[in-house]
Amino acid sequence: MASGNSLAGKVAIVTGASSGIGKATGLALAKAGVKVALAARRIDKLQEVAKQISENGGVSICVETDVTKRDQIKVLVHETITQLGPVDILVNNAGLWYYSLMQNQMEDLWEEQIDVNIKGLTNCAAAVLDGMIKQGSGHVVNMSSDSGKKGFPGLAVYTGTKFYVEGFSQTLRQEVCKFGIRVTCIQPGDVTVEDREKTHPDPRVC
Ligand SMILES: NC(=O)C1=CN([C@@H]2O[C@H](COP(=O)(O)OP(=O)(O)OC[C@H]3O[C@@H](n4cnc5c(N)ncnc54)[C@H](OP(=O)(O)O)[C@@H]3O)[C@@H](O)[C@H]2O)C=CC1
Ligand SMILES: N[C@@H](C=O)C(=O)O
């Protein structure tokens, strides 16, 4: 354990760790000495991140997880505790966004964003709470967005999901601070990620 580093030796789950902000967070936490459970649907991408972590002397596991599936989240938490130890940190990062004007009625895209950004984030937070309450400590880091602070045309549903993240985080914080659990909300602005085209699939939907 590196001295003077309060993160070293801790255990973190990072959802959406297969690319972008989640991947960068997983790498950064591992570099700081955190044992990281990398979660996302694309196991091949997670394994690439894990390889990078182990080449740099870090510790991680990969758990194929779809955060819209509660049973898979339970397996994620179980595998993390079994292989790495009790969960100190959850980086609730998995999320996606699609630009589309409401008038274009892209119902499937709305539902996907609601399922991942709202239900997935809620279920992941819920799955680690019990353990954190029992151990009297923990940190839930919820990924919001600048879209969690103001609306952007073309992002009505996405913005709605991130306003949810803000409201959910504020309330959760008030409920669990008495157990020594911290809840943080992060609002990145525009961050260039490798899969930008995937989340912005077709400018014609705008
Ligand atoms: N990039 C930006 O400008 C900003 C991003 N954000 C937020 O940051 C977070 C990360 O996004 P970003 O890094 O940019 O985008 P990426 O597309 O690079 O990453 C999204 C991650 O979410 C994962 N994911 C998507 N759906 C699911 C699912 N059902 N189950 C599990 N994992 C899932 C993806 O993994 P996989 O496909 O393998 O499952 C991927 O790892 C999001 O919450 C986003 O809203 C906030 C503000 C700005
Ligand atoms: N703010 C970003 C998403 O959260 C975006 O501009 O796409």
XYZ file of C-alpha atoms and ligand atoms in Angstrom:
261
model
C 0.000 0.000 0.000
C 1.446 3.363 -1.055
C 1.791 5.702 1.909
C 0.013 9.070 1.788
C -2.509 7.753 -0.695
C -5.937 7.391 0.870
C -7.217 5.408 -2.120
C -4.574 2.687 -2.096
C -5.936 -0.727 -1.133
C -9.562 0.261 -1.583
C -12.001 -1.656 -3.782
C -13.999 0.077 -6.518
C -16.622 -0.947 -9.030
C -16.605 1.124 -12.214
C -19.582 0.638 -14.526
C -19.209 1.503 -18.200
C -15.486 0.768 -17.862
C -15.110 -0.561 -21.403
C -14.599 2.873 -22.965
C -14.486 6.628 -22.524
C -14.751 8.195 -19.082
C -15.302 4.857 -17.315
C -12.212 3.314 -18.876
C -10.119 6.372 -17.951
C -11.520 6.251 -14.400
C -10.721 2.545 -14.043
C -7.155 3.107 -15.230
C -6.694 6.119 -12.932
C -8.083 4.328 -9.869
C -5.875 1.282 -10.516
C -2.862 3.570 -10.871
C -3.737 4.993 -7.433
C -3.621 1.478 -5.954
C -7.343 0.758 -5.981
C -8.478 -2.800 -6.800
C -10.988 -2.278 -9.580
C -13.951 -4.332 -10.801
C -14.450 -3.287 -14.424
C -18.071 -3.697 -15.560
C -19.785 -3.300 -18.930
C -21.365 -5.454 -21.626
C -18.339 -5.688 -23.953
C -16.100 -8.173 -22.156
C -13.373 -7.989 -24.848
C -13.002 -4.243 -24.242
C -12.933 -4.767 -20.464
C -10.181 -7.344 -20.884
C -8.094 -4.831 -22.839
C -8.439 -2.363 -19.950
C -7.577 -5.091 -17.416
C -4.474 -6.003 -19.429
C -3.341 -2.378 -19.380
C -3.930 -2.279 -15.611
C -1.938 -5.435 -14.913
C 0.921 -4.287 -17.184
C 1.136 -1.219 -14.938
C 1.184 -3.375 -11.788
C -2.459 -2.823 -10.845
C -5.217 -5.220 -9.829
C -8.570 -5.583 -11.570
C -11.259 -8.056 -12.511
C -13.669 -7.949 -15.445
C -17.349 -8.687 -14.919
C -19.577 -8.712 -17.979
C -22.574 -6.681 -16.814
C -25.626 -5.132 -18.366
C -26.716 -2.555 -15.785
C -30.325 -2.818 -16.933
C -30.372 -6.382 -15.548
C -30.678 -6.557 -11.767
C -29.487 -10.174 -11.567
C -26.281 -9.245 -13.431
C -25.649 -6.334 -11.058
C -25.992 -8.708 -8.100
C -23.410 -11.011 -9.696
C -21.114 -8.000 -10.247
C -21.255 -7.030 -6.568
C -20.873 -10.653 -5.434
C -17.837 -11.261 -7.689
C -16.251 -8.011 -6.536
C -16.626 -8.851 -2.848
C -15.483 -12.444 -3.350
C -12.451 -11.670 -5.513
C -11.384 -8.207 -4.310
C -13.083 -7.506 -0.958
C -15.894 -5.265 0.346
C -16.866 -2.444 -2.000
C -15.561 0.965 -0.908
C -16.381 2.926 -4.056
C -18.996 2.653 -6.785
C -18.400 4.768 -9.888
C -21.875 4.688 -11.381
C -20.781 5.771 -14.833
C -22.499 3.576 -17.454
C -24.671 5.786 -19.603
C -25.557 6.744 -23.119
C -27.075 9.589 -25.014
C -28.688 10.098 -28.374
C -29.411 13.392 -30.020
C -32.965 13.436 -31.354
C -35.685 16.046 -31.381
C -38.817 15.016 -29.474
C -40.935 15.571 -32.578
C -39.114 12.656 -34.253
C -40.615 10.178 -31.763
C -37.549 7.969 -31.292
C -39.222 5.894 -28.567
C -36.645 3.095 -28.541
C -33.814 5.553 -28.017
C -35.724 7.273 -25.182
C -36.315 3.960 -23.474
C -32.712 2.845 -23.801
C -31.450 6.052 -22.161
C -34.011 5.777 -19.354
C -33.166 2.108 -18.776
C -29.411 2.630 -18.562
C -29.051 6.166 -17.165
C -31.887 5.987 -14.626
C -32.769 2.386 -13.835
C -29.230 1.034 -14.254
C -27.704 3.742 -12.069
C -30.391 3.284 -9.406
C -30.010 -0.486 -9.298
C -26.210 -0.285 -9.058
C -26.381 2.179 -6.158
C -28.966 0.007 -4.421
C -26.823 -3.114 -4.839
C -23.829 -1.704 -2.913
C -25.748 0.144 -0.183
C -26.319 -2.742 2.184
C -22.611 -3.608 2.332
C -21.573 0.033 2.738
C -24.091 0.562 5.553
C -22.774 -2.538 7.350
C -19.152 -1.428 7.022
C -20.050 2.161 7.991
C -18.286 3.704 4.997
C -18.398 3.985 1.250
C -18.531 6.393 -1.661
C -21.106 6.377 -4.448
C -20.001 8.510 -7.396
C -22.824 9.131 -9.840
C -22.039 10.345 -13.353
C -24.326 13.214 -14.235
C -23.521 15.772 -16.952
C -23.735 19.458 -17.723
C -27.074 18.198 -19.064
C -27.970 17.528 -15.416
C -27.878 21.272 -14.817
C -29.540 22.699 -17.939
C -31.440 21.573 -20.995
C -29.875 21.215 -24.437
C -32.071 21.016 -27.572
C -31.954 17.507 -29.021
C -31.207 16.010 -25.602
C -34.580 16.250 -23.840
C -34.711 12.658 -22.628
C -30.982 12.485 -21.892
C -31.229 15.763 -19.968
C -34.206 14.369 -18.066
C -32.189 11.305 -17.085
C -29.333 13.441 -15.801
C -31.713 15.703 -13.812
C -32.866 12.438 -12.252
C -29.263 11.593 -11.367
C -28.971 14.981 -9.611
C -32.214 14.556 -7.643
C -31.493 10.942 -6.804
C -27.982 11.794 -5.597
C -29.116 14.725 -3.424
C -31.716 12.562 -1.729
C -29.518 9.486 -1.351
C -26.808 11.691 0.212
C -29.243 12.927 2.845
C -30.386 9.390 3.586
C -27.000 7.688 3.921
C -24.548 10.302 5.235
C -25.434 9.098 8.759
C -23.882 5.734 7.859
C -20.581 7.323 6.775
C -21.427 6.967 3.092
C -20.604 9.807 0.709
C -22.550 10.481 -2.483
C -20.936 12.580 -5.189
C -22.333 13.768 -8.481
C -20.041 14.668 -11.374
C -21.114 16.960 -14.219
C -18.627 16.691 -17.093
C -19.000 18.993 -20.068
C -18.097 17.766 -23.530
C -15.539 14.957 -23.253
C -14.141 13.412 -26.420
C -14.482 9.626 -26.232
C -13.529 6.960 -28.745
C -17.081 5.717 -29.282
C -18.627 9.135 -29.876
C -20.236 7.924 -33.121
C -21.936 5.080 -31.254
C -23.809 7.371 -28.882
C -24.419 9.936 -31.626
C -25.387 7.365 -34.250
C -27.060 9.389 -36.916
C -27.202 13.165 -37.133
C -30.294 12.766 -39.337
C -32.394 11.865 -36.290
C -31.974 15.446 -35.101
N -18.540 12.219 -23.184
C -19.192 13.287 -22.737
O -19.144 14.369 -23.327
C -19.994 13.210 -21.476
C -20.353 12.006 -20.897
N -21.092 12.002 -19.733
C -21.484 10.754 -19.095
O -20.346 9.957 -18.883
C -20.722 8.596 -18.833
C -19.799 7.780 -19.723
O -19.975 8.173 -21.065
P -18.771 8.290 -22.098
O -17.531 7.784 -21.504
O -18.774 9.640 -22.634
O -19.314 7.335 -23.270
P -18.852 5.915 -23.815
O -19.832 5.554 -24.872
O -17.407 5.903 -24.142
O -19.063 4.963 -22.556
C -20.311 4.529 -22.162
C -20.093 3.307 -21.302
O -21.363 2.879 -20.802
C -21.436 1.484 -20.993
N -22.816 1.037 -21.108
C -23.771 1.461 -21.960
N -24.902 0.758 -21.789
C -24.635 -0.139 -20.797
C -25.383 -1.168 -20.169
N -26.642 -1.420 -20.508
N -24.782 -1.894 -19.199
C -23.508 -1.655 -18.852
N -22.748 -0.701 -19.398
C -23.310 0.033 -20.366
C -20.642 1.193 -22.267
O -20.151 -0.133 -22.230
P -20.693 -1.354 -23.107
O -21.209 -0.798 -24.398
O -19.501 -2.230 -23.257
O -21.743 -1.989 -22.248
C -19.489 2.161 -22.095
O -18.456 1.587 -21.343
C -22.202 8.544 -19.239
O -22.998 8.427 -18.069
C -22.432 9.889 -19.906
O -23.760 10.312 -19.788
C -21.467 13.156 -19.125
C -21.152 14.339 -19.673
C -20.384 14.471 -20.879
N -22.822 17.076 -22.438
C -22.620 15.927 -23.217
C -23.326 14.773 -22.695
O -23.509 14.613 -21.529
C -22.897 16.162 -24.658
O -22.756 17.307 -25.064
O -23.186 15.228 -25.386
